[in-house]
PDB file of N, CA and C in Angstrom:
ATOM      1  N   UNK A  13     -38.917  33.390 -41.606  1.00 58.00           N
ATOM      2  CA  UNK A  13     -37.696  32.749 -41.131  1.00 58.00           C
ATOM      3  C   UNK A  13     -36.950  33.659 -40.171  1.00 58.00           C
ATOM      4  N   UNK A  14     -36.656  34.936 -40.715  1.00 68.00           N
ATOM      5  CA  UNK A  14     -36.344  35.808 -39.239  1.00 68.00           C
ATOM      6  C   UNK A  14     -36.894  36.006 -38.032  1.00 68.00           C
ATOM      7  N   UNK A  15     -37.969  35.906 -38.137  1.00 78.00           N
ATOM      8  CA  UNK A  15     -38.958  35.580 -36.602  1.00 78.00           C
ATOM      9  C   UNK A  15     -38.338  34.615 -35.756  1.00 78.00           C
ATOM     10  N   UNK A  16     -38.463  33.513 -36.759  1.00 78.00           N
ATOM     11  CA  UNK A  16     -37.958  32.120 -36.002  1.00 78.00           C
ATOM     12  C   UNK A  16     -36.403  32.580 -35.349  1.00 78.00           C
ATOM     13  N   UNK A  17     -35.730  33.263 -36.395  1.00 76.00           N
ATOM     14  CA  UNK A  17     -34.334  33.125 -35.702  1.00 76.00           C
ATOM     15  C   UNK A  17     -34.272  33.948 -34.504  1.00 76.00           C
ATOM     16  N   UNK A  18     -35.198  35.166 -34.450  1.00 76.00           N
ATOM     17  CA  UNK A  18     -35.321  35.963 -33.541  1.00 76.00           C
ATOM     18  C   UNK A  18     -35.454  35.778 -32.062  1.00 76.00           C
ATOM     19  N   UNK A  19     -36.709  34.662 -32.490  1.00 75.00           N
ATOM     20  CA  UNK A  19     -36.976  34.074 -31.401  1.00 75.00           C
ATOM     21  C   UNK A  19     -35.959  33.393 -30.316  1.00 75.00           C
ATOM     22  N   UNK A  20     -35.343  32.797 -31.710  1.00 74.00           N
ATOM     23  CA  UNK A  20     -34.176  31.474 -30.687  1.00 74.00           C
ATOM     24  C   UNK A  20     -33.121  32.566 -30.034  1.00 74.00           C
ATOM     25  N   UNK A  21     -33.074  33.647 -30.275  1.00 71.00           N
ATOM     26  CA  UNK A  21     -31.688  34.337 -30.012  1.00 71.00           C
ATOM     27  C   UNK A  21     -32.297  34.972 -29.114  1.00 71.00           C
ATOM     28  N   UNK A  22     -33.792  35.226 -28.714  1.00 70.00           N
ATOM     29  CA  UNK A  22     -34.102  35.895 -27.381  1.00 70.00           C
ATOM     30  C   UNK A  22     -34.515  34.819 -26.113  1.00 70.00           C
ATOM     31  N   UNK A  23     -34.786  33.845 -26.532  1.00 71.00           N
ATOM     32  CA  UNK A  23     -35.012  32.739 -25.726  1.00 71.00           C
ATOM     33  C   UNK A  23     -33.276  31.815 -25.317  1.00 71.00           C
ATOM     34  N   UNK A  24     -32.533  32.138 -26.009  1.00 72.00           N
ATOM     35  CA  UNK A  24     -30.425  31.582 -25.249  1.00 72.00           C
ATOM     36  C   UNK A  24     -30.339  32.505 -24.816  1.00 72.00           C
ATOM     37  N   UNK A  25     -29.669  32.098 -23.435  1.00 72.00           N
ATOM     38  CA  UNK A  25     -29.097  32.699 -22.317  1.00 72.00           C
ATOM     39  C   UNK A  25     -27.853  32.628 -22.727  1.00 72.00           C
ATOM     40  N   UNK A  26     -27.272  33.982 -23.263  1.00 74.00           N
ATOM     41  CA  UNK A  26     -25.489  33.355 -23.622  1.00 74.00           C
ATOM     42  C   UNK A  26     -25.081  33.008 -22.329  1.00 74.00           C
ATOM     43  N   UNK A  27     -24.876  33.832 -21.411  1.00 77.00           N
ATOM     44  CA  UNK A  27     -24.343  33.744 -19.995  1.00 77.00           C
ATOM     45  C   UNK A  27     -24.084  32.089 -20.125  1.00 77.00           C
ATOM     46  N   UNK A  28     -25.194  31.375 -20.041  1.00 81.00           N
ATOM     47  CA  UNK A  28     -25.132  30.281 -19.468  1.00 81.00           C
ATOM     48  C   UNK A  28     -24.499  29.154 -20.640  1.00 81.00           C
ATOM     49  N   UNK A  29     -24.015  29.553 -21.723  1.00 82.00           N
ATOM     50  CA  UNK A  29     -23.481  29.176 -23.171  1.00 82.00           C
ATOM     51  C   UNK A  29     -21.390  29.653 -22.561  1.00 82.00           C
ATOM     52  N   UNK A  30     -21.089  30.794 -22.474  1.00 84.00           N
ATOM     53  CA  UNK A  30     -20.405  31.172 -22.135  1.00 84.00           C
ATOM     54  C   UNK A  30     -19.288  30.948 -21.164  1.00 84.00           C
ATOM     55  N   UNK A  31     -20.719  31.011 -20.127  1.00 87.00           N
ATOM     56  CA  UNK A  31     -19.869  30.043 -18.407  1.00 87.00           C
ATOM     57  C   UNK A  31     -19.430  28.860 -18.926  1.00 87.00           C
ATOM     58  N   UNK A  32     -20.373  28.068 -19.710  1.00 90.00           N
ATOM     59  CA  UNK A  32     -19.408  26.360 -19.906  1.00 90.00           C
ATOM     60  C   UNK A  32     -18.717  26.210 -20.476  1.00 90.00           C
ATOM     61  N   UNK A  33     -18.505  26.981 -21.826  1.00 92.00           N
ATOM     62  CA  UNK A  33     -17.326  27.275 -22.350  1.00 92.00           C
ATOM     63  C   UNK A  33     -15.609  27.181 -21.549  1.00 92.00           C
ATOM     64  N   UNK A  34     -15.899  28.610 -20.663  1.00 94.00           N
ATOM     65  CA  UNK A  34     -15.225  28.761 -19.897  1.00 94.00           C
ATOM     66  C   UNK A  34     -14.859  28.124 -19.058  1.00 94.00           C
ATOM     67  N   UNK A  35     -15.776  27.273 -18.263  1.00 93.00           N
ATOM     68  CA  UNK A  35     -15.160  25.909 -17.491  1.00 93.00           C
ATOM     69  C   UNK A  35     -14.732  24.692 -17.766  1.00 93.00           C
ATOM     70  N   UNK A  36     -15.137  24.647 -19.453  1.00 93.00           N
ATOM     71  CA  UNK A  36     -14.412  23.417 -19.574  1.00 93.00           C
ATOM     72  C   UNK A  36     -13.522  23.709 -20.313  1.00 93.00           C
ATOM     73  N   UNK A  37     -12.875  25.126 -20.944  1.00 95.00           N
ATOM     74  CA  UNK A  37     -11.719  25.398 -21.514  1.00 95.00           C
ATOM     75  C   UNK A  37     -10.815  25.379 -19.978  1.00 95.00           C
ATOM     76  N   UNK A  38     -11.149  26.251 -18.469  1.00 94.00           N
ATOM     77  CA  UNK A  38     -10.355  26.178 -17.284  1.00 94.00           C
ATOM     78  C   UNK A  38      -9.962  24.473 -16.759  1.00 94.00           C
ATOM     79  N   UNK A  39     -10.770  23.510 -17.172  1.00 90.00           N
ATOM     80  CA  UNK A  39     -10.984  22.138 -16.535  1.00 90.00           C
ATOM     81  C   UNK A  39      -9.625  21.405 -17.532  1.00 90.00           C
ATOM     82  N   UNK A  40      -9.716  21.963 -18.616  1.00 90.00           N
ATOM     83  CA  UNK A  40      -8.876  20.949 -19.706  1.00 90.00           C
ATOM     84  C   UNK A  40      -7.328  21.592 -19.722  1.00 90.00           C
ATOM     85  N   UNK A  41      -7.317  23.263 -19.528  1.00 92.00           N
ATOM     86  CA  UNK A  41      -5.973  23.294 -19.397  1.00 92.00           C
ATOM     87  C   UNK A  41      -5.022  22.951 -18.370  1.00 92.00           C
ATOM     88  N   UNK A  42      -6.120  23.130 -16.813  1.00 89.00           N
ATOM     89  CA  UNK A  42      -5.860  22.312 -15.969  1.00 89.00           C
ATOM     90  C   UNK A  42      -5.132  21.133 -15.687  1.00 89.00           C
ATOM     91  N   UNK A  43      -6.058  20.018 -16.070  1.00 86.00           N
ATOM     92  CA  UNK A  43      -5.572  18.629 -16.412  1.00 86.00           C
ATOM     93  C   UNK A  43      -4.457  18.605 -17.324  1.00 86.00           C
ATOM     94  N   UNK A  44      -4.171  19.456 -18.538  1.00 88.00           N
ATOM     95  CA  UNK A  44      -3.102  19.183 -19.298  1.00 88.00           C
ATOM     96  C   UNK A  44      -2.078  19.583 -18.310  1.00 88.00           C
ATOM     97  N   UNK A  45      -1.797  20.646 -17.846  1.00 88.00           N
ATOM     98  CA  UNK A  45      -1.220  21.519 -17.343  1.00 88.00           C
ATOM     99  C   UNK A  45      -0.849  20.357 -15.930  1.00 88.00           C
ATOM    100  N   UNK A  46      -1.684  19.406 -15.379  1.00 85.00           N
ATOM    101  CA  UNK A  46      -1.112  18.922 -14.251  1.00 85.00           C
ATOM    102  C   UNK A  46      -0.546  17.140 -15.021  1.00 85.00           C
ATOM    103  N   UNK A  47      -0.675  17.223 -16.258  1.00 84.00           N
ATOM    104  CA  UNK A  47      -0.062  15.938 -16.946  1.00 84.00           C
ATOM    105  C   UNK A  47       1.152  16.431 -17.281  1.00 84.00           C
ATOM    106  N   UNK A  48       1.761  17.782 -17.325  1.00 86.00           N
ATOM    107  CA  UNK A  48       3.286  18.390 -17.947  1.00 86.00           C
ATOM    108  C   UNK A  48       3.388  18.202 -16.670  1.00 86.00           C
ATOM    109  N   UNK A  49       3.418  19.048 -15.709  1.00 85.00           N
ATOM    110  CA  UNK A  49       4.045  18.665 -14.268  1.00 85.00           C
ATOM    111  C   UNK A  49       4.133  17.900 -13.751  1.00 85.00           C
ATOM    112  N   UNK A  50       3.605  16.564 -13.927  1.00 83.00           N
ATOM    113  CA  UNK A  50       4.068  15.374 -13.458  1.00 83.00           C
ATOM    114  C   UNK A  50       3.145  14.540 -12.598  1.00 83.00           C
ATOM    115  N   UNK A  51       2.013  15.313 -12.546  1.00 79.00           N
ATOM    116  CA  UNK A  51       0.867  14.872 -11.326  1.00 79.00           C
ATOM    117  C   UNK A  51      -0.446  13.853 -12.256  1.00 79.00           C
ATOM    118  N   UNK A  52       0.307  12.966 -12.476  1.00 77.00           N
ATOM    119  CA  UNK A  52      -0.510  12.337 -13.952  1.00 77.00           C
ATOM    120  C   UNK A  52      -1.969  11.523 -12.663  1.00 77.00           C
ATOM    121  N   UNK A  53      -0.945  11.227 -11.456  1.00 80.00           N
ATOM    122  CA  UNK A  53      -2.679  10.350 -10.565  1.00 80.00           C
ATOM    123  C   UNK A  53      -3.533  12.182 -10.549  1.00 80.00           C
ATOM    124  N   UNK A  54      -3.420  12.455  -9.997  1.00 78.00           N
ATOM    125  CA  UNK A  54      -4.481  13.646 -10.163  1.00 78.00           C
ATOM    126  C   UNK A  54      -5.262  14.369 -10.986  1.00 78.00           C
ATOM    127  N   UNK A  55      -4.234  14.346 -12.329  1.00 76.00           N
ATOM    128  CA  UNK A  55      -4.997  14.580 -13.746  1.00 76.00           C
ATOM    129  C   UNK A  55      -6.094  13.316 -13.941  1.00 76.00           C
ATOM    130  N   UNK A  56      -5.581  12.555 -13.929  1.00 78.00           N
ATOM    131  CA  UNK A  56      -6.561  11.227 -13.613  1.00 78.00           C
ATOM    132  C   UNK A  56      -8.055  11.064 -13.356  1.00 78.00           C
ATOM    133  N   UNK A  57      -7.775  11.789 -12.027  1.00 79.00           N
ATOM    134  CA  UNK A  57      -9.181  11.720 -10.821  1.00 79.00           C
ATOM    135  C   UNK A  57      -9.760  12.686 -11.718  1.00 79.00           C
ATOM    136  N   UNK A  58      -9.332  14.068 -11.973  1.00 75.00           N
ATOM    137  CA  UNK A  58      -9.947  15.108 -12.404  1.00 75.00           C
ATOM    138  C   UNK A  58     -10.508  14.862 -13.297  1.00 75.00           C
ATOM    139  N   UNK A  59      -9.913  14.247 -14.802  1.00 76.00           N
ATOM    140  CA  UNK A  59     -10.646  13.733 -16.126  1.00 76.00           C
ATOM    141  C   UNK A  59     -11.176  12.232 -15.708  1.00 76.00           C
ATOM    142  N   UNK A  60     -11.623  11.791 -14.790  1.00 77.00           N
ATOM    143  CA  UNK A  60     -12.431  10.530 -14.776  1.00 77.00           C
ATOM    144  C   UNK A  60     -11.641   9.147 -15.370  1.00 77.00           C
ATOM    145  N   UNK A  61     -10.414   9.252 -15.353  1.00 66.00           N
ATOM    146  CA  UNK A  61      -9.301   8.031 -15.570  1.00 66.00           C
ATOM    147  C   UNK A  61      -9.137   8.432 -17.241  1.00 66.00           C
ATOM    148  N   UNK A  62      -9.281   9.451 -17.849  1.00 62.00           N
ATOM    149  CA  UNK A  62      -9.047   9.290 -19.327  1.00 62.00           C
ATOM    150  C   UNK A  62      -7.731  10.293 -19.444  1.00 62.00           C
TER     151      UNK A  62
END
């Protein structure tokens, strides 16, 4: 069973786990952040009308 886990943890790329994290934590405070200021059509476009 440690093999197996070994494996999976040398075969994930955190990097690429990490980056999306990061862009969709930057994407969402964003949009919140432009729904307090008042720019609710633009938060809009950005989240896809939701």
């Amino acid at each position: 069973m440690n093999d197996l886990v070994t494996k999976y943890r040398d075969n994930l790329d955190t990097s690429i786990v990490v980056s999306s994290i990061t862009a969709a934590l930057i994407i969402g405070v964003s949009i919140y952040g432009m729904r307090k200021m008042g720019f609710r059509t633009a938060a809009q476009i950005v989240s896809a009308g939701k």
